[in-house]
Short mmCIF file of C-alpha atoms and ligand atoms in Angstrom, two decimals:
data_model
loop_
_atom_site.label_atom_id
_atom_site.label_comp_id
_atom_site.label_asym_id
_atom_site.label_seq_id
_atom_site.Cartn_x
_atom_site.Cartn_y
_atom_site.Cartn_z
CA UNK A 1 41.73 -27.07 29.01
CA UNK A 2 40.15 -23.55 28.14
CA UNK A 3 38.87 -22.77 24.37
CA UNK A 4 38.90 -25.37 21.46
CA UNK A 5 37.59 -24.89 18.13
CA UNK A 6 36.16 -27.55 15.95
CA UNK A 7 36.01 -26.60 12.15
CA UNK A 8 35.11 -27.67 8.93
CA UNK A 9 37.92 -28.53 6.80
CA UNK A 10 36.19 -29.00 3.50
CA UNK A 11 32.84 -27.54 2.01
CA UNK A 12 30.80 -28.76 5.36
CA UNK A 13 28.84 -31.67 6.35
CA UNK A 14 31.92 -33.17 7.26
CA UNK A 15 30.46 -34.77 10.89
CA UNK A 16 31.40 -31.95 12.91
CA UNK A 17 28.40 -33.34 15.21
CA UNK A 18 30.34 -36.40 15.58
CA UNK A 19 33.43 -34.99 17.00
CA UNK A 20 31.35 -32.74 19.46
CA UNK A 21 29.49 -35.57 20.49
CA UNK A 22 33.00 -37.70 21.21
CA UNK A 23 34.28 -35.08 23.13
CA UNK A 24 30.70 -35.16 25.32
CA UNK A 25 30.43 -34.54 29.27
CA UNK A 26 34.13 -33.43 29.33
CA UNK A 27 32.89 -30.32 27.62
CA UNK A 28 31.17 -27.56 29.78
CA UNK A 29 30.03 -24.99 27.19
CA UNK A 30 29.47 -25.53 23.64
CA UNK A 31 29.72 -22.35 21.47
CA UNK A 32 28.47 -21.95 18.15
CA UNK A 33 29.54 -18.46 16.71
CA UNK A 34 28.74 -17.90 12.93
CA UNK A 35 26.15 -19.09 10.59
CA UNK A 36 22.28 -19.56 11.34
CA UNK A 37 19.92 -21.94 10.58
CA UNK A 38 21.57 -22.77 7.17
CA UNK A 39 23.44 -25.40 8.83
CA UNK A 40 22.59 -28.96 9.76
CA UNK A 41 24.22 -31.46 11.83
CA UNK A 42 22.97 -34.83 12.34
CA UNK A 43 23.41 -36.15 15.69
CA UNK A 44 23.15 -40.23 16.51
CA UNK A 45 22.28 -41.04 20.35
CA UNK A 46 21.57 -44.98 20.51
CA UNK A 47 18.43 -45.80 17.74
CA UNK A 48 17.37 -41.64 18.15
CA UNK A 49 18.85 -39.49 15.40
CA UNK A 50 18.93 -35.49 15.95
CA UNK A 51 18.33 -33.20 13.43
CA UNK A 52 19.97 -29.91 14.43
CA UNK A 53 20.01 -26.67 12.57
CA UNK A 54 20.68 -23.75 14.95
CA UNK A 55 21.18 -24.92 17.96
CA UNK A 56 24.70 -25.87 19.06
CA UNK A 57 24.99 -29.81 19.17
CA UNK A 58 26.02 -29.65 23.13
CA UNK A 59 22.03 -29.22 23.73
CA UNK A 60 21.90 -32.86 23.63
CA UNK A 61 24.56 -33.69 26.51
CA UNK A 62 22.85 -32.95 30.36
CA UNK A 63 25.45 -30.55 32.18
CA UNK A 64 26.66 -28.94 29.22
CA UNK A 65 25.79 -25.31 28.43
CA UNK A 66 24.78 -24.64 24.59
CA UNK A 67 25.46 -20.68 23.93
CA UNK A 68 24.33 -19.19 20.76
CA UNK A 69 27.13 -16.73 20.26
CA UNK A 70 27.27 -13.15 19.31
CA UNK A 71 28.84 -13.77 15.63
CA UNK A 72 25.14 -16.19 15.06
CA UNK A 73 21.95 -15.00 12.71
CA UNK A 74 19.35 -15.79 14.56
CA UNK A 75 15.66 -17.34 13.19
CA UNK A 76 13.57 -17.16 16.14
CA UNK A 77 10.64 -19.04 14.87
CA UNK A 78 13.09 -21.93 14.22
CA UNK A 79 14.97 -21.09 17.36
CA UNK A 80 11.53 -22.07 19.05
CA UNK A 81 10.42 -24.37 16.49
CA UNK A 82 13.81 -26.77 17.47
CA UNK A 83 13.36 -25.95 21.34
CA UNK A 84 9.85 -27.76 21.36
CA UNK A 85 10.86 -30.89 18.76
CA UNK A 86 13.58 -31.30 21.52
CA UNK A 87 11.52 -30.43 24.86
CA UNK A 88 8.77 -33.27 23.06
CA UNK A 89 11.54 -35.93 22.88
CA UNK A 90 12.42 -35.27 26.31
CA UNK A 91 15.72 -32.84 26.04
CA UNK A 92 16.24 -30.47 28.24
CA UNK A 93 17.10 -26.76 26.44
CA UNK A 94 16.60 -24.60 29.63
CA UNK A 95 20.33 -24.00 30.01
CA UNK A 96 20.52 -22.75 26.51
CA UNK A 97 22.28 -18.50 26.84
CA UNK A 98 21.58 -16.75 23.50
CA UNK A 99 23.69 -13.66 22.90
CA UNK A 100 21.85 -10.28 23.18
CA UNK A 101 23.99 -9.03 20.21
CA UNK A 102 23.36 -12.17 17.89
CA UNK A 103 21.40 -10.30 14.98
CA UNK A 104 18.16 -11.43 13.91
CA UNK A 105 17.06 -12.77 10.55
CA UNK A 106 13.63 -10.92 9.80
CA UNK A 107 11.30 -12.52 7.45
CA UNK A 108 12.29 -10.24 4.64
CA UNK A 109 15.48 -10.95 4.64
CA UNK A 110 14.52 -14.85 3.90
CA UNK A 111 12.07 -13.21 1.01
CA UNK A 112 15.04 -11.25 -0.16
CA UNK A 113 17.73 -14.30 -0.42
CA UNK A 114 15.39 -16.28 -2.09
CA UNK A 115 14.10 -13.96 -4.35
CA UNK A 116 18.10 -12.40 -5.03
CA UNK A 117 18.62 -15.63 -5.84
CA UNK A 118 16.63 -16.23 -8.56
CA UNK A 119 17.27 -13.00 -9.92
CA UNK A 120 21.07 -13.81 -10.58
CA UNK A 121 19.79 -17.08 -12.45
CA UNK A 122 23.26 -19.00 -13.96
CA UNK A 123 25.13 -16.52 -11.38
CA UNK A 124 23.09 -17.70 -8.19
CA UNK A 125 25.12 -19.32 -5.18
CA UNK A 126 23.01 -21.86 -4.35
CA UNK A 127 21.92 -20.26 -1.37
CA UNK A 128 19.85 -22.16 1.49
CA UNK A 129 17.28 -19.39 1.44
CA UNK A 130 17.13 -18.66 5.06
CA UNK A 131 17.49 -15.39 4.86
CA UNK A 132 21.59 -15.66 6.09
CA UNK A 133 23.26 -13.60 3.06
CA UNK A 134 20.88 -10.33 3.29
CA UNK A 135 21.26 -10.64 7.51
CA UNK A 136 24.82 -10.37 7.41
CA UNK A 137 24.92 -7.92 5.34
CA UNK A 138 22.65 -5.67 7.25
CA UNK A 139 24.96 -6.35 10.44
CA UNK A 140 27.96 -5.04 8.13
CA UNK A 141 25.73 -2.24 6.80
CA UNK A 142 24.28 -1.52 10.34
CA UNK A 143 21.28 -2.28 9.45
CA UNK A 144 20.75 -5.31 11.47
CA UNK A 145 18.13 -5.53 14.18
CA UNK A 146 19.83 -7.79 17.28
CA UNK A 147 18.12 -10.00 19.85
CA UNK A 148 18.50 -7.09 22.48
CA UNK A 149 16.22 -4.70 20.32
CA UNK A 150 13.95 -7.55 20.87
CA UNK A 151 13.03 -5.95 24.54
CA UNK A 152 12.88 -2.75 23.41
CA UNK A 153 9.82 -1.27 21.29
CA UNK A 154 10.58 2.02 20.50
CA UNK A 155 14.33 1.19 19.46
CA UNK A 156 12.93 -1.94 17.49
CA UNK A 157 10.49 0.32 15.70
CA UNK A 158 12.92 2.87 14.90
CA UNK A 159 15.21 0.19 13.48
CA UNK A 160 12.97 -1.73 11.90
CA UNK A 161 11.71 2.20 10.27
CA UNK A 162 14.97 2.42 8.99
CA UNK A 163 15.79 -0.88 7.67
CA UNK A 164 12.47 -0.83 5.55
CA UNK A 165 12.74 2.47 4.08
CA UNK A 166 15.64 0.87 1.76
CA UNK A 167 14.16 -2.79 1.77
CA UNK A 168 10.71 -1.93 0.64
CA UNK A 169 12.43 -0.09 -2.28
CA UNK A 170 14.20 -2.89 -3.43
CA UNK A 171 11.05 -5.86 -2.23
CA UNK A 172 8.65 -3.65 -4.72
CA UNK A 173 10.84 -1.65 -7.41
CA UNK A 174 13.29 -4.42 -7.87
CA UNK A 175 11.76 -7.59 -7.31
CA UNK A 176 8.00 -6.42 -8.31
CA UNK A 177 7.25 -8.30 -4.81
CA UNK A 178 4.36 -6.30 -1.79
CA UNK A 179 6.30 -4.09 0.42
CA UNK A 180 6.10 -5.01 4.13
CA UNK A 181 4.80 -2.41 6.73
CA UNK A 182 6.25 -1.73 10.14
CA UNK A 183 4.22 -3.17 12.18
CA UNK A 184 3.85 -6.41 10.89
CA UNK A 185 7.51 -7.13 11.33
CA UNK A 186 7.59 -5.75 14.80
CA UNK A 187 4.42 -7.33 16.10
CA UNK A 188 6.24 -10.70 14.93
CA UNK A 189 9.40 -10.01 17.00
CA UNK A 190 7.70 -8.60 19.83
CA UNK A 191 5.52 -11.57 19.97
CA UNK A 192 8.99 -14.22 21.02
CA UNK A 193 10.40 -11.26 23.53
CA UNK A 194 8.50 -12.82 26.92
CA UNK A 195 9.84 -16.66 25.84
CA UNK A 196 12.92 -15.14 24.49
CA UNK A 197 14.14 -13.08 27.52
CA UNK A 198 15.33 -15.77 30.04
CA UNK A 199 17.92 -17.22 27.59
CA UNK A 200 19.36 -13.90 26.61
CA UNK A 201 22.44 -12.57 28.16
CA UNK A 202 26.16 -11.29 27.36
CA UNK A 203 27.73 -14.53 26.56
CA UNK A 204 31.21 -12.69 26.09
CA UNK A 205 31.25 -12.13 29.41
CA UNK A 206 29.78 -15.66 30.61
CA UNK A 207 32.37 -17.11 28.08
CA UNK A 208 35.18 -15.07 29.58
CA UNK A 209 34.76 -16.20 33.24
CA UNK A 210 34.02 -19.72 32.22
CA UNK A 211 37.07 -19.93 30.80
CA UNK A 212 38.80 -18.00 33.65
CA UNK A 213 36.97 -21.04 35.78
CA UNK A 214 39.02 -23.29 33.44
CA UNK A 215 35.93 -24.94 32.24
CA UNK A 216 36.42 -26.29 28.47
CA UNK A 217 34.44 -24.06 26.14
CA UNK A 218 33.73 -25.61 22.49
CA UNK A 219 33.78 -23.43 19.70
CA UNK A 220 31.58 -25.00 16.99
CA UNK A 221 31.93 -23.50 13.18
CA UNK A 222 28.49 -24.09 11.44
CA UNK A 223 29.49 -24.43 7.84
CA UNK A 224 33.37 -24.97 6.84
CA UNK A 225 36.60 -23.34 5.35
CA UNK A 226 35.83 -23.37 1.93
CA UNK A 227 32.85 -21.82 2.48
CA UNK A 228 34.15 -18.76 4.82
CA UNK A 229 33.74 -15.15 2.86
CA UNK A 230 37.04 -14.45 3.75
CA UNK A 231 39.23 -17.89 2.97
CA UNK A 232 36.44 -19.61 1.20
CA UNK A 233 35.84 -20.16 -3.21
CA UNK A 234 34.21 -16.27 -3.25
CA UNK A 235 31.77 -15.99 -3.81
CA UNK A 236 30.50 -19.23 -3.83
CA UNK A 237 30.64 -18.99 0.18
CA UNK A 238 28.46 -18.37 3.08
CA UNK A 239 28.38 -15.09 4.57
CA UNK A 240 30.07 -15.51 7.85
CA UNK A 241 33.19 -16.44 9.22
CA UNK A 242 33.65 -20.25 9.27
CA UNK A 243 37.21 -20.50 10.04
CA UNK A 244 39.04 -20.39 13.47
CA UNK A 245 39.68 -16.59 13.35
CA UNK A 246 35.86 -16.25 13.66
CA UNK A 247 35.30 -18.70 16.20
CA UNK A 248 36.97 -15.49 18.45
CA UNK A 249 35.47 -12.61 17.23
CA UNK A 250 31.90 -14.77 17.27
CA UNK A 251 32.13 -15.39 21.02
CA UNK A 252 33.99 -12.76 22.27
CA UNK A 253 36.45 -15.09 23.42
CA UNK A 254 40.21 -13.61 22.85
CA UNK A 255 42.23 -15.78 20.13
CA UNK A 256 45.02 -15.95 22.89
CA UNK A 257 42.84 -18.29 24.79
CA UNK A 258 42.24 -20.59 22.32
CA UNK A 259 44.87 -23.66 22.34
CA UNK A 260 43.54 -26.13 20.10
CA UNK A 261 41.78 -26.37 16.83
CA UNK A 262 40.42 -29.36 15.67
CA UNK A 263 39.66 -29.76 11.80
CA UNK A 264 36.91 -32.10 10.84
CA UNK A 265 37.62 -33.89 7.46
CA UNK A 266 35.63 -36.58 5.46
CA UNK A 267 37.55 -39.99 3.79
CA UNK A 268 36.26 -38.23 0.78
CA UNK A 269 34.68 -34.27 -0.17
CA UNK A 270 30.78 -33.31 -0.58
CA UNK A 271 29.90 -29.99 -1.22
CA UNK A 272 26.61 -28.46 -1.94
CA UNK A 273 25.08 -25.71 -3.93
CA UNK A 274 27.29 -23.83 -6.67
CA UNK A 275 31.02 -23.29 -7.04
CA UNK A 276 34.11 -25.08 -7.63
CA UNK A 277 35.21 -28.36 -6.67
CA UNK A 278 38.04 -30.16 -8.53
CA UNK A 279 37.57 -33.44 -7.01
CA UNK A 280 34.08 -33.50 -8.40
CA UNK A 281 32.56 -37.24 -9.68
CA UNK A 282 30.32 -37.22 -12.24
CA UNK A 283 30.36 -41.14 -13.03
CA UNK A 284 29.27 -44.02 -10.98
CA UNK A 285 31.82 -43.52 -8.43
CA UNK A 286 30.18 -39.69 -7.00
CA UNK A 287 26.61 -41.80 -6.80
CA UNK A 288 28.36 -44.52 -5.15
CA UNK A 289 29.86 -42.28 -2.27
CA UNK A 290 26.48 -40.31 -2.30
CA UNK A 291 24.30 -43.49 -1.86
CA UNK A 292 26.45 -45.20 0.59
CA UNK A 293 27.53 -42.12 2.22
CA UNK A 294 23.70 -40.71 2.75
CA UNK A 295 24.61 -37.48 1.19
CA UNK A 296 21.32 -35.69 1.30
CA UNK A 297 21.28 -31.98 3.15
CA UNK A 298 20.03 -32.33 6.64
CA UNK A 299 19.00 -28.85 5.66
CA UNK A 300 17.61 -28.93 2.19
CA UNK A 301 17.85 -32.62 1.55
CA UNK A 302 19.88 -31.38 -1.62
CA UNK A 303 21.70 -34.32 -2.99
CA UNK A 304 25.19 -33.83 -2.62
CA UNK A 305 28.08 -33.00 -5.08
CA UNK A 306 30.74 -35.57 -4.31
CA UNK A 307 34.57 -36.51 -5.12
CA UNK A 308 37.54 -37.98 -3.69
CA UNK A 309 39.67 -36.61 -0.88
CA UNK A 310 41.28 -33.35 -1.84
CA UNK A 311 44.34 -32.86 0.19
CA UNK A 312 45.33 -29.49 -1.26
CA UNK A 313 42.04 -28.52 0.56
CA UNK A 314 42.66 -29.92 3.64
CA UNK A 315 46.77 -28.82 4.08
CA UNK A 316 45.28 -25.08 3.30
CA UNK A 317 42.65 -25.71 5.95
CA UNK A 318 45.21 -26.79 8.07
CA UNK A 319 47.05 -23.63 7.19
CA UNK A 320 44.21 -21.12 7.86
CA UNK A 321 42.70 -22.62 10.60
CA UNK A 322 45.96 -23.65 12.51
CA UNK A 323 44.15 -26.91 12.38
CA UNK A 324 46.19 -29.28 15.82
CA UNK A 325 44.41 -32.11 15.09
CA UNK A 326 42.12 -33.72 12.36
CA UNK A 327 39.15 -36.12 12.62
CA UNK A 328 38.74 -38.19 9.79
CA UNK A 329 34.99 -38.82 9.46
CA UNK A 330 33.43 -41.57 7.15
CA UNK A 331 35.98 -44.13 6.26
CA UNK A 332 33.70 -46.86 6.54
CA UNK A 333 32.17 -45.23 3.39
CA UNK A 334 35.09 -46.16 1.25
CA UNK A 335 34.99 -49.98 2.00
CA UNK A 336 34.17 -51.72 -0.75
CA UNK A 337 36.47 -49.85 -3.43
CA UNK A 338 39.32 -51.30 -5.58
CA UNK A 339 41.36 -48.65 -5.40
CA UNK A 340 40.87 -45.23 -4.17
CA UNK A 341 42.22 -42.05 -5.58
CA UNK A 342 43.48 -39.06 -3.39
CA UNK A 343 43.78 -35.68 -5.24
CA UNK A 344 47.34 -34.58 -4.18
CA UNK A 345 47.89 -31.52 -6.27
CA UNK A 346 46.48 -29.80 -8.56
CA UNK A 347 47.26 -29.12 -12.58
CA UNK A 348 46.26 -25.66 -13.70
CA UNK A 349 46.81 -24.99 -17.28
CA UNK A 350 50.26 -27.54 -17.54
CA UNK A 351 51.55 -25.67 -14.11
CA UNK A 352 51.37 -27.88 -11.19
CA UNK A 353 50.25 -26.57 -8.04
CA UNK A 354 50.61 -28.12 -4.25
CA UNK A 355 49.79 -25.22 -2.47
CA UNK A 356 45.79 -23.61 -3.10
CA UNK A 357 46.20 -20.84 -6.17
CA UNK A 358 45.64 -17.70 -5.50
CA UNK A 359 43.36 -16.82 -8.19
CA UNK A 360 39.72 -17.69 -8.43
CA UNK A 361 39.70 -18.60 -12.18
CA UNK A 362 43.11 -20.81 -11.71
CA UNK A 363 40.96 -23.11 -9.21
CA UNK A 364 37.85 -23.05 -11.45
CA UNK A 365 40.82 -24.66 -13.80
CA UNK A 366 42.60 -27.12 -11.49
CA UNK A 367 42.34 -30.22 -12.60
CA UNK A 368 43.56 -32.73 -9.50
CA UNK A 369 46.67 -34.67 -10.20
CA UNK A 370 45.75 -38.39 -8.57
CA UNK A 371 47.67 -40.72 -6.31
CA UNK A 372 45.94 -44.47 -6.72
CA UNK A 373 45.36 -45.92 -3.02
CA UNK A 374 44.39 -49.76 -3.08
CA UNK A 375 41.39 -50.24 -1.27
CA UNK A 376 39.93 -52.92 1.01
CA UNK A 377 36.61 -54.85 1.54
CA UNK A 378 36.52 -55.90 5.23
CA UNK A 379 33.84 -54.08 7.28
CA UNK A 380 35.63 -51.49 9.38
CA UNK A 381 32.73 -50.22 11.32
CA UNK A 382 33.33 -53.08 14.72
CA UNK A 383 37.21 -51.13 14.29
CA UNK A 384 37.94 -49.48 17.81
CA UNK A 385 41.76 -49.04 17.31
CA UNK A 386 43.91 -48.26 14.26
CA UNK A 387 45.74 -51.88 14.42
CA UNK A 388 41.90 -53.28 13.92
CA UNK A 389 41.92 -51.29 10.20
CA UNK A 390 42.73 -53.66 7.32
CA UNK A 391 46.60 -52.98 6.26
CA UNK A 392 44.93 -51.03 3.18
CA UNK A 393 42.84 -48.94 5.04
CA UNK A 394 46.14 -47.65 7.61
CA UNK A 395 48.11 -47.12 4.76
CA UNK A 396 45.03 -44.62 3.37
CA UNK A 397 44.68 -42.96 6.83
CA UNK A 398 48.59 -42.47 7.26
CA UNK A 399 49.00 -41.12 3.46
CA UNK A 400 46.36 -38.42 3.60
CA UNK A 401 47.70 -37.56 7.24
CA UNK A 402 51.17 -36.93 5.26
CA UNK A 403 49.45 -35.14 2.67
CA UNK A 404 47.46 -32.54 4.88
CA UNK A 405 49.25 -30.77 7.04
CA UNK A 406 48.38 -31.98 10.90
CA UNK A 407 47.36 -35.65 12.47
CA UNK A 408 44.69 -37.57 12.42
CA UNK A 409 43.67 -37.85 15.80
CA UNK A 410 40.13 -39.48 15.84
CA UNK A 411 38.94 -42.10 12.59
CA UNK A 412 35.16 -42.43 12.37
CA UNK A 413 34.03 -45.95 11.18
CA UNK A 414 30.06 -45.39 11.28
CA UNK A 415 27.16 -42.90 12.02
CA UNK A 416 27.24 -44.27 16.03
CA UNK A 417 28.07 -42.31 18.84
CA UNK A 418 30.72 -44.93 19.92
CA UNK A 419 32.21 -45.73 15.75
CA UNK A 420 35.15 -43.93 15.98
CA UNK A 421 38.62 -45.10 16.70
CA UNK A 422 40.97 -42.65 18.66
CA UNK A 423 44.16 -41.95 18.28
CA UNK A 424 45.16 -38.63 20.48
CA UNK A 425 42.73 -37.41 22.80
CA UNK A 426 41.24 -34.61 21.51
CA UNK A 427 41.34 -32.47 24.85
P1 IMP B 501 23.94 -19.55 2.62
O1 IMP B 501 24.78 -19.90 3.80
O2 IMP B 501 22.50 -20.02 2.77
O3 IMP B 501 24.03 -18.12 2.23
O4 IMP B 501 24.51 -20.37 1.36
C1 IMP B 501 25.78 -20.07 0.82
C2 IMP B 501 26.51 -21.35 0.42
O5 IMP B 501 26.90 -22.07 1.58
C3 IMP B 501 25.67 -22.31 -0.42
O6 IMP B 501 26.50 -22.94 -1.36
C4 IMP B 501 25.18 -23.31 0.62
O7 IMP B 501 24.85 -24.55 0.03
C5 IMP B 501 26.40 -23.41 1.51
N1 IMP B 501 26.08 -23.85 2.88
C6 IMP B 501 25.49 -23.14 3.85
N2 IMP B 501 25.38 -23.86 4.96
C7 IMP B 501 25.93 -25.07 4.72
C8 IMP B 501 26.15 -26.25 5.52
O8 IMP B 501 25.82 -26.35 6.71
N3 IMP B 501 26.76 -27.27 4.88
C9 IMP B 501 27.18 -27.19 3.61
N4 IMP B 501 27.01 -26.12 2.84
C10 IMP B 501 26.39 -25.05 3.38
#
């Protein structure tokens, strides 16, 4: 099986740990390819629980390779920072390959986010403040200072010259804030490039022959669709790619070679910082899926925005991402519930829509039109096959498979390695 690409279907946070994790020592590389250190994936192995940020989840499984692709914004400091809270419990991260051409996020660029971001005021995204937004947009500017300039002084001080001329302008005239001097942000680069250098190489190349091998490669999106500039609720988005599209030009892996694209969807929808979300609770049933659902950021530890399943979301995910197979994360979270409403389309100003609209203020309109699922009270989380699920909770899994476009191949039942019930292999 060469290249397969696990996304986020929703606003992120949807378990996409989980489904790595299932998929385990079959996998010989695990990719991730966007995103930086904003991200954060929880990872269960027996009573330890993982806290991952940037580094791809397949650090935790011995034999697999964990690449940090070229499309990734690298923090070094929490690069190393997560290599020795691992290497202290015992994990091995020498087989970690970090792409020379993954840019770096510079510690005024995590001054600037923050700082933009409190500038815009009612008109802020909601940002994690890593310093993600301003990196990107150096890479598009070219701007960006990459891991290879790392080994290089003279280039990384010219870069670094040219990048400040326009930064310090905007640090001091701007944002009133002390301009930062050359040195001080090469000294602090130069300082990782001895530990860095054995991890670096060209991972398109490594990626290419791996898959030539036929080893299977794992293509991890940190965030999700609705969050991707391009497909996502702009600009209440990340900067980067999130969808399948970048999981190629992020690795360097040709779409051609990618055969199977798994979309990772929660029994219900979280999403946090600003932006809209039609689903949205604001009653007693949002701080009932956000207490019994544990939806705090692994990042932030934001509380989470929550709502019921949106299956317009999830059929344009499926769209966009040529999603082949779904994992259903969380249904254990829903026990309990009388009856459980599943937004199936969406009214916008008396015209119903199925499909997602078009227009930004339309979806800041859409209210969801409801379908009423009964619920069930039996504990699913001992439930290893779908014939185990009370009748109520196969006749939820089979209606929002109808609604959303592809199968649902794997059902998660709990936060365990082992609590999930599968229904098509996912490789
Ligand atoms: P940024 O990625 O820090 O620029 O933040 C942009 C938007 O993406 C904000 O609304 C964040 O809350 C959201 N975001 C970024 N990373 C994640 C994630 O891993 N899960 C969920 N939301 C995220």
């Amino acid at each position: 099986m060469p290249a397969v690409v696990i996304v986020g279907a929703q606003w992120g946070d949807e378990g996409k740990g989980k489904a790595t994790d299932l998929l385990g020592s079959r996998v010989d590389y695990v990719v991730k390819f966007n995103g930086g250190n904003n991200a954060g994936h929880t990872v269960v192995i027996g009573s330890e629980k993982y806290a991952l940020h940037l580094l791809p989840s397949g650090i935790l499984t011995p034999g697999c390779v964990p690449v940090i692709g070229n499309g990734v914004v690298v923090d070094i400091g929490v690069l190393f920072e997560e290599i020795d809270g691992l290497e202290a419990r015992g994990v091995d991260t020498s087989a970690l390959q970090v792409s020379a051409s993954a840019h770096v996020i510079p510690e005024y660029n995590k001054v600037l986010d923050k700082v933009t971001e409190r500038f815009l005021g009612s008109r802020k995204i909601g940002t994690t403040g890593r310093g993600i937004g301003p990196t990107y947009a150096d890479k598009m500017n070219r701007q960006g200072i990459r891991v290879q300039d790392i080994f290089d002084e003279k280039i990384l001080t010219q870069k670094v010259e040219g990048a400040l001329e326009l930064k310090n302008q905007i640090l001091t005239k701007v944002y009133n804030r002390r301009a930062v001097t050359v040195d001080e942000v090469v000294d602090e680069l130069r300082a990782y490039a001895d530990r860095l250098a054995p991890y670096v190489t060209d991972t398109t190349l490594l990626l290419d022959r791996a898959v030539a091998e036929g080893k299977t490669v794992l293509l991890e999106a940190g965030q999700a669709t609705m969050l991707d500039v391009d497909h996502g609720t702009y600009p209440f988005v990340t900067s980067s790619s999130a969808t399948s599209g970048g999981a190629a030009t992020g690795s360097g892996i040709a779409p051609t070679r990618i055969e199977r694209v798994i979309g990772i969807v929660k029994a219900y929808t979280t999403r946090v910082g600003e932006g809209p979300f039609p689903t949205e609770l604001h009653d007693d049933s949002g701080d009932f899926l956000r207490e019994q659902g544990g939806e705090f950021g692994t990042t932030t530890g934001r509380p989470r925005r929550c709502g019921w399943y949106d299956s317009v979301v999830a059929r344009y995910a499926a769209r966009v991402n040529g999603v082949t197979d779904f994992v259903l994360t969380k249904l254990d979270v829903l026990t309990g519930l009388e009856t459980i409403p599943v937004c199936v389309a969406y009214d916008v100003d008396g015209v119903r829509h199925d499909e997602m609209p078009v227009n930004q203020t339309d979806f800041h309109h859409a209210v969801p039109v409801y379908e009423e699922l009964p619920g069930w009270s039996e504990d699913i989380s001992g439930a290893r096959s779908f014939e185990e699920l009370p009748a109520n909770a196969q006749a939820y899994v089979r209606r929002v498979e109808e609604l959303s476009g592809a199968r649902m191949s794997v059902i998660g039942v709990g936060p365990g390695r082992d609590q999930a019930i599968v229904c098509h292999d996912l490789l």
